[in-house]
């Protein structure tokens, strides 16, 4: 991340972004493009101070946001913790709407603003609160575990929230041998396999949702890349299918993948996840090489600098996260249960 400064120049931004090829190899940053970004970045950074605002940015969001205006960049768990701990009056959450909702659940007194142009995502949209109530009638003695990529209404109907960085640990610790996991089918299958590997005996049922970014990867892609790059390390996200997970060298949340790449001596990586992580590799580990491809998440990439500036200056009603108080309190219990299990 750039060191905080009053005013950034186009040349400084260009130096920071020039090694990034968004989407693997195609789009790169020019000095001209950086000159267009810089006035917006500087205005956002000034407004942030005036309003005592903090900008939380998921690693999948575009690099000019990550390296231009973010106060914190991370995975969904780290950002939820940042939201819980911040003393700012205003939180701008550049990610997806439901991550902004989680910040609001934990901070009812703060203004939470979301610049994303699209609501939800394929995974979060796969289930609603009525579906969960129906499932609870169908699976009466189960503990309902929901992935963080769900709306506040869905969390309000569940017992414990999890993220990709703590799902296995939490399910292992839940004192019930009947678990219903939602909404990600592939993560549910990976959860079943991982509990088997760990010798944890639980009956695990799961829902049918998928993330369109991660479900598209297949094991044959890994085999092809390994033929050409025998020393490549394959890293993937637990939203990928079990065959991909089984053939990866490391599986984890976005933050855990970066941690693995930082610590390993290896120099070549195939990253089966959203392109934002490839951008972070290119920028933060210039001696390491990205091979193969990545996929853009249209929801995460719908955040723009212009929209961040707009929500800080003059938020429209849809930019503000507003939650029903009963839903908020129930969702807070579900999220607090995640923090409690993680602390154990
Ligand atoms: P993380 O929990 O790794 O941040 O993942 C969130 C996400 O949206 C993955 O698709
Ligand atoms: Fe949703 Fe997948 Fe995009 Fe994550 S990467 S926000 S799960 S569509």
Coordinates of C-alpha atoms and ligand atoms in Angstrom, one line a residue:
X1 CA 0.0 0.0 0.0
X2 CA 1.2 3.6 -0.6
X3 CA 2.3 5.5 2.4
X4 CA -0.3 8.0 3.4
X5 CA 0.4 11.5 2.0
X6 CA -1.5 14.6 1.4
X7 CA -1.3 14.6 -2.4
X8 CA -0.3 11.8 -4.7
X9 CA 1.2 12.5 -8.1
X10 CA 0.4 10.6 -11.3
X11 CA 4.0 9.5 -11.5
X12 CA 3.9 8.1 -8.0
X13 CA 0.7 6.2 -8.7
X14 CA 2.1 4.9 -12.0
X15 CA 5.3 3.7 -10.2
X16 CA 3.0 1.9 -7.7
X17 CA 0.8 0.2 -10.3
X18 CA 3.0 -0.3 -13.4
X19 CA 3.8 -4.0 -12.7
X20 CA 0.1 -5.0 -12.4
X21 CA -1.6 -6.7 -15.3
X22 CA -5.3 -6.8 -14.3
X23 CA -6.9 -10.0 -15.6
X24 CA -3.5 -11.8 -15.8
X25 CA -1.8 -10.3 -18.8
X26 CA -4.0 -7.9 -20.7
X27 CA -4.7 -4.5 -19.0
X28 CA -2.0 -2.5 -17.6
X29 CA -1.8 1.0 -16.0
X30 CA -0.4 3.9 -18.2
X31 CA 0.8 7.2 -16.9
X32 CA -2.2 8.8 -18.6
X33 CA -4.6 6.6 -16.8
X34 CA -2.9 7.3 -13.5
X35 CA -3.2 11.1 -14.2
X36 CA -7.0 10.6 -14.5
X37 CA -7.2 8.7 -11.2
X38 CA -5.0 11.0 -9.1
X39 CA -7.4 14.0 -8.6
X40 CA -10.2 11.6 -7.5
X41 CA -7.8 9.7 -5.2
X42 CA -6.6 13.0 -3.6
X43 CA -10.1 14.3 -3.1
X44 CA -11.2 11.0 -1.5
X45 CA -8.2 11.0 0.8
X46 CA -8.9 14.6 1.9
X47 CA -12.6 13.9 2.5
X48 CA -11.7 10.8 4.5
X49 CA -9.9 13.0 7.0
X50 CA -12.6 15.6 7.2
X51 CA -15.3 13.0 7.8
X52 CA -13.3 10.7 10.0
X53 CA -14.0 7.9 7.5
X54 CA -12.2 4.7 7.0
X55 CA -12.1 2.8 3.7
X56 CA -12.1 -1.0 3.9
X57 CA -11.3 -2.8 0.7
X58 CA -11.5 -6.5 -0.3
X59 CA -8.4 -7.8 -2.1
X60 CA -10.6 -8.5 -5.1
X61 CA -11.4 -4.8 -5.7
X62 CA -9.4 -2.9 -8.4
X63 CA -5.8 -2.0 -7.7
X64 CA -6.2 1.8 -8.1
X65 CA -8.6 1.5 -5.1
X66 CA -6.5 -1.0 -3.1
X67 CA -3.3 1.1 -3.5
X68 CA -4.8 4.6 -3.8
X69 CA -7.3 5.0 -1.0
X70 CA -7.7 1.9 1.1
X71 CA -7.0 2.1 4.9
X72 CA -7.3 -1.7 5.2
X73 CA -7.1 -4.4 2.5
X74 CA -7.9 -7.9 3.3
X75 CA -10.1 -11.0 3.2
X76 CA -13.7 -11.1 4.5
X77 CA -12.6 -12.1 8.1
X78 CA -9.9 -9.5 8.5
X79 CA -12.2 -6.7 7.2
X80 CA -15.0 -7.8 9.5
X81 CA -12.5 -7.4 12.4
X82 CA -11.4 -4.0 11.1
X83 CA -15.0 -2.9 11.0
X84 CA -15.6 -4.2 14.5
X85 CA -12.5 -2.4 15.9
X86 CA -12.5 0.9 14.0
X87 CA -13.1 4.2 15.8
X88 CA -14.0 6.0 12.6
X89 CA -17.5 7.6 12.3
X90 CA -18.0 6.5 8.7
X91 CA -17.1 3.2 7.1
X92 CA -16.8 2.9 3.3
X93 CA -16.8 -0.7 2.5
X94 CA -15.5 -1.4 -1.1
X95 CA -16.4 -5.1 -1.6
X96 CA -19.9 -6.5 -2.0
X97 CA -23.1 -5.3 -0.3
X98 CA -23.4 -8.1 2.2
X99 CA -19.9 -7.4 3.6
X100 CA -21.0 -3.8 4.2
X101 CA -24.1 -5.2 5.9
X102 CA -21.8 -7.2 8.3
X103 CA -20.0 -4.0 9.2
X104 CA -23.3 -2.3 9.9
X105 CA -24.5 -5.2 12.0
X106 CA -21.5 -4.7 14.2
X107 CA -21.6 -0.9 14.1
X108 CA -25.3 0.2 14.2
X109 CA -24.4 3.8 15.3
X110 CA -22.0 4.3 12.4
X111 CA -22.7 5.3 8.8
X112 CA -21.8 2.4 6.5
X113 CA -21.5 3.4 2.8
X114 CA -21.2 0.9 -0.1
X115 CA -19.9 2.1 -3.4
X116 CA -20.5 -1.1 -5.3
X117 CA -22.8 -0.6 -8.3
X118 CA -24.3 -4.2 -8.1
X119 CA -26.2 -5.8 -5.2
X120 CA -25.3 -9.2 -3.9
X121 CA -23.4 -11.8 -5.9
X122 CA -24.2 -15.2 -7.4
X123 CA -23.5 -17.0 -4.1
X124 CA -25.3 -14.6 -1.8
X125 CA -28.3 -14.4 -4.1
X126 CA -28.7 -18.2 -4.1
X127 CA -30.6 -18.2 -0.7
X128 CA -32.9 -16.0 1.3
X129 CA -34.3 -15.9 4.8
X130 CA -37.5 -17.8 3.9
X131 CA -35.3 -20.6 2.4
X132 CA -33.4 -20.9 5.7
X133 CA -36.6 -21.0 7.7
X134 CA -37.8 -23.8 5.5
X135 CA -34.5 -25.7 5.8
X136 CA -34.6 -25.3 9.6
X137 CA -38.0 -27.1 9.7
X138 CA -36.5 -29.8 7.4
X139 CA -33.3 -30.2 9.5
X140 CA -34.6 -29.5 13.1
X141 CA -31.6 -30.6 15.2
X142 CA -28.9 -29.2 13.1
X143 CA -26.6 -26.2 13.8
X144 CA -27.0 -23.8 10.9
X145 CA -23.6 -22.5 9.8
X146 CA -23.7 -19.7 7.2
X147 CA -20.8 -18.4 5.1
X148 CA -20.1 -14.7 5.4
X149 CA -21.2 -14.3 1.8
X150 CA -24.9 -14.1 2.8
X151 CA -27.2 -11.2 3.5
X152 CA -27.9 -10.0 7.0
X153 CA -31.5 -11.5 6.7
X154 CA -29.9 -14.9 6.1
X155 CA -27.4 -14.6 8.9
X156 CA -30.3 -13.6 11.2
X157 CA -31.8 -17.1 10.7
X158 CA -28.5 -19.0 11.3
X159 CA -26.5 -19.9 14.4
X160 CA -22.9 -19.3 13.4
X161 CA -21.3 -17.3 10.6
X162 CA -17.9 -18.5 9.1
X163 CA -15.5 -17.2 6.5
X164 CA -13.1 -19.2 4.3
X165 CA -10.3 -18.6 6.8
X166 CA -12.1 -20.2 9.8
X167 CA -14.9 -22.5 8.5
X168 CA -13.0 -25.8 9.2
X169 CA -11.9 -24.7 12.7
X170 CA -15.3 -23.5 13.7
X171 CA -17.3 -26.5 12.4
X172 CA -14.8 -28.8 14.3
X173 CA -15.5 -26.8 17.5
X174 CA -19.3 -26.7 17.3
X175 CA -20.6 -29.1 20.0
X176 CA -23.2 -30.7 17.7
X177 CA -22.6 -33.6 15.3
X178 CA -25.3 -32.3 12.9
X179 CA -24.3 -29.3 10.7
X180 CA -26.1 -27.6 7.9
X181 CA -23.8 -25.4 5.9
X182 CA -25.0 -22.8 3.5
X183 CA -25.1 -21.5 0.8
X184 CA -21.9 -22.8 -1.0
X185 CA -22.3 -26.3 -2.3
X186 CA -18.6 -26.7 -3.3
X187 CA -17.4 -25.3 0.0
X188 CA -19.8 -27.7 1.7
X189 CA -18.2 -30.6 -0.2
X190 CA -14.8 -29.4 0.8
X191 CA -15.9 -29.1 4.4
X192 CA -17.1 -32.8 4.4
X193 CA -13.8 -33.9 2.9
X194 CA -11.7 -31.9 5.3
X195 CA -13.6 -33.1 8.4
X196 CA -13.0 -36.6 7.1
X197 CA -9.3 -35.9 6.8
X198 CA -9.3 -34.5 10.4
X199 CA -11.1 -37.5 11.8
X200 CA -14.1 -35.4 12.8
X201 CA -17.3 -37.4 12.6
X202 CA -20.3 -35.1 11.9
X203 CA -23.3 -35.4 9.6
X204 CA -22.9 -32.4 7.2
X205 CA -25.6 -31.3 4.8
X206 CA -25.2 -28.3 2.6
X207 CA -27.1 -26.0 0.2
X208 CA -26.8 -25.6 -3.6
X209 CA -25.3 -22.2 -4.2
X210 CA -22.0 -21.5 -6.0
X211 CA -19.6 -18.7 -6.7
X212 CA -19.4 -18.2 -10.5
X213 CA -15.8 -17.1 -10.2
X214 CA -14.5 -20.2 -8.4
X215 CA -16.7 -22.9 -9.8
X216 CA -15.3 -22.5 -13.3
X217 CA -11.9 -23.9 -12.5
X218 CA -11.2 -27.6 -13.2
X219 CA -8.4 -30.0 -12.4
X220 CA -7.5 -30.3 -16.1
X221 CA -6.4 -26.7 -16.0
X222 CA -4.0 -27.6 -13.2
X223 CA -2.6 -30.6 -15.1
X224 CA -1.9 -28.5 -18.2
X225 CA -0.1 -25.8 -16.3
X226 CA 1.9 -28.4 -14.3
X227 CA 3.1 -30.0 -17.6
X228 CA 4.6 -26.7 -18.7
X229 CA 5.7 -25.4 -15.3
X230 CA 6.7 -28.5 -13.2
X231 CA 7.7 -26.3 -10.2
X232 CA 4.5 -24.3 -10.1
X233 CA 2.6 -24.0 -6.8
X234 CA -1.1 -24.1 -7.3
X235 CA -3.1 -22.1 -4.8
X236 CA -6.9 -22.1 -4.7
X237 CA -9.9 -20.9 -2.7
X238 CA -12.2 -23.3 -0.8
X239 CA -15.1 -22.2 -3.1
X240 CA -13.4 -24.2 -5.9
X241 CA -14.5 -27.7 -6.6
X242 CA -13.1 -30.6 -4.6
X243 CA -11.0 -31.9 -7.5
X244 CA -9.3 -28.6 -7.8
X245 CA -8.8 -28.5 -4.0
X246 CA -7.3 -32.0 -4.1
X247 CA -4.8 -31.0 -6.7
X248 CA -3.7 -27.7 -5.2
X249 CA -0.6 -27.2 -3.2
X250 CA -2.4 -24.7 -0.9
X251 CA -6.0 -23.9 -0.2
X252 CA -7.2 -21.0 1.9
X253 CA -8.8 -17.6 2.1
X254 CA -7.5 -14.7 0.1
X255 CA -5.3 -13.6 3.0
X256 CA -4.0 -17.1 3.7
X257 CA -3.1 -17.5 0.0
X258 CA -1.0 -14.4 0.2
X259 CA 0.6 -15.6 3.4
X260 CA 1.5 -18.9 1.7
X261 CA 3.1 -17.1 -1.3
X262 CA 5.0 -14.8 1.0
X263 CA 6.5 -17.7 3.0
X264 CA 7.3 -20.2 0.3
X265 CA 10.6 -20.2 -1.6
X266 CA 8.7 -21.1 -4.8
X267 CA 8.7 -18.5 -7.6
X268 CA 5.8 -19.6 -9.9
X269 CA 2.2 -19.6 -9.0
X270 CA -1.1 -20.6 -10.6
X271 CA -3.8 -18.7 -8.6
X272 CA -7.3 -20.2 -8.9
X273 CA -9.2 -17.3 -7.6
X274 CA -10.3 -13.7 -8.5
X275 CA -7.8 -11.5 -10.4
X276 CA -7.4 -9.1 -7.5
X277 CA -5.1 -11.6 -5.8
X278 CA -3.0 -11.9 -8.9
X279 CA -2.7 -8.1 -8.9
X280 CA -1.5 -8.2 -5.3
X281 CA 1.1 -10.9 -6.2
X282 CA 2.4 -8.8 -9.1
X283 CA 2.7 -5.7 -6.9
X284 CA 3.8 -7.1 -3.6
X285 CA 6.0 -9.9 -4.7
X286 CA 7.8 -8.7 -7.8
X287 CA 10.3 -11.5 -7.8
X288 CA 7.5 -14.1 -8.1
X289 CA 5.8 -15.0 -11.3
X290 CA 2.1 -15.5 -12.0
X291 CA 1.4 -18.3 -14.5
X292 CA -2.0 -19.2 -16.1
X293 CA -5.1 -17.2 -15.7
X294 CA -7.5 -15.7 -13.2
X295 CA -11.1 -14.6 -13.2
X296 CA -12.7 -11.2 -12.6
X297 CA -15.6 -11.0 -10.2
X298 CA -18.1 -8.5 -11.7
X299 CA -19.5 -7.6 -8.3
X300 CA -16.2 -6.8 -6.6
X301 CA -15.0 -5.0 -9.7
X302 CA -18.1 -2.8 -9.9
X303 CA -16.5 -0.6 -7.2
X304 CA -14.9 2.5 -8.7
X305 CA -13.0 5.5 -7.4
X306 CA -15.8 7.8 -8.7
X307 CA -18.4 5.9 -6.7
X308 CA -16.3 6.0 -3.5
X309 CA -16.0 9.8 -4.0
X310 CA -19.7 10.1 -4.7
X311 CA -20.8 8.1 -1.6
X312 CA -18.5 10.2 0.6
X313 CA -19.8 13.5 -0.8
X314 CA -23.5 12.8 -1.4
X315 CA -24.7 9.3 -0.7
X316 CA -27.9 8.2 -2.4
X317 CA -30.3 6.1 -0.2
X318 CA -29.0 2.8 -1.8
X319 CA -25.4 3.7 -0.9
X320 CA -26.3 3.7 2.9
X321 CA -26.6 0.4 4.7
X322 CA -29.9 0.4 6.7
X323 CA -31.0 -2.7 8.5
X324 CA -34.2 -3.6 10.4
X325 CA -33.2 -3.6 14.1
X326 CA -34.6 -7.1 14.8
X327 CA -32.7 -8.6 11.8
X328 CA -29.6 -6.7 12.9
X329 CA -29.7 -8.1 16.5
X330 CA -30.2 -11.6 15.3
X331 CA -27.5 -11.3 12.7
X332 CA -25.1 -9.9 15.3
X333 CA -25.6 -13.0 17.5
X334 CA -24.6 -15.2 14.5
X335 CA -21.5 -13.0 13.7
X336 CA -20.5 -12.8 17.4
X337 CA -20.6 -16.6 17.6
X338 CA -18.0 -16.6 14.9
X339 CA -15.7 -14.3 16.8
X340 CA -16.3 -16.4 20.0
X341 CA -15.4 -19.7 18.3
X342 CA -12.4 -18.2 16.7
X343 CA -11.1 -17.0 20.1
X344 CA -11.5 -20.4 21.7
Ligands
LIG1 P1 -12.5 -14.4 1.5 O1 -13.2 -15.0 2.7 O2 -11.3 -15.2 1.2 O3 -12.3 -13.0 1.6 O4 -13.4 -14.7 0.2 C1 -14.5 -13.9 0.0 C2 -15.1 -14.1 -1.3 O5 -15.9 -13.4 -1.8 C3 -14.5 -15.2 -2.1 O6 -15.2 -15.4 -3.2
LIG2 FE1 -19.5 -13.6 -4.7 FE2 -17.7 -15.2 -5.9 FE3 -17.6 -12.6 -6.3 FE4 -16.9 -13.7 -3.9 S1 -15.9 -14.0 -5.9 S2 -18.2 -11.9 -4.3 S3 -18.4 -15.4 -3.8 S4 -19.3 -14.0 -6.9

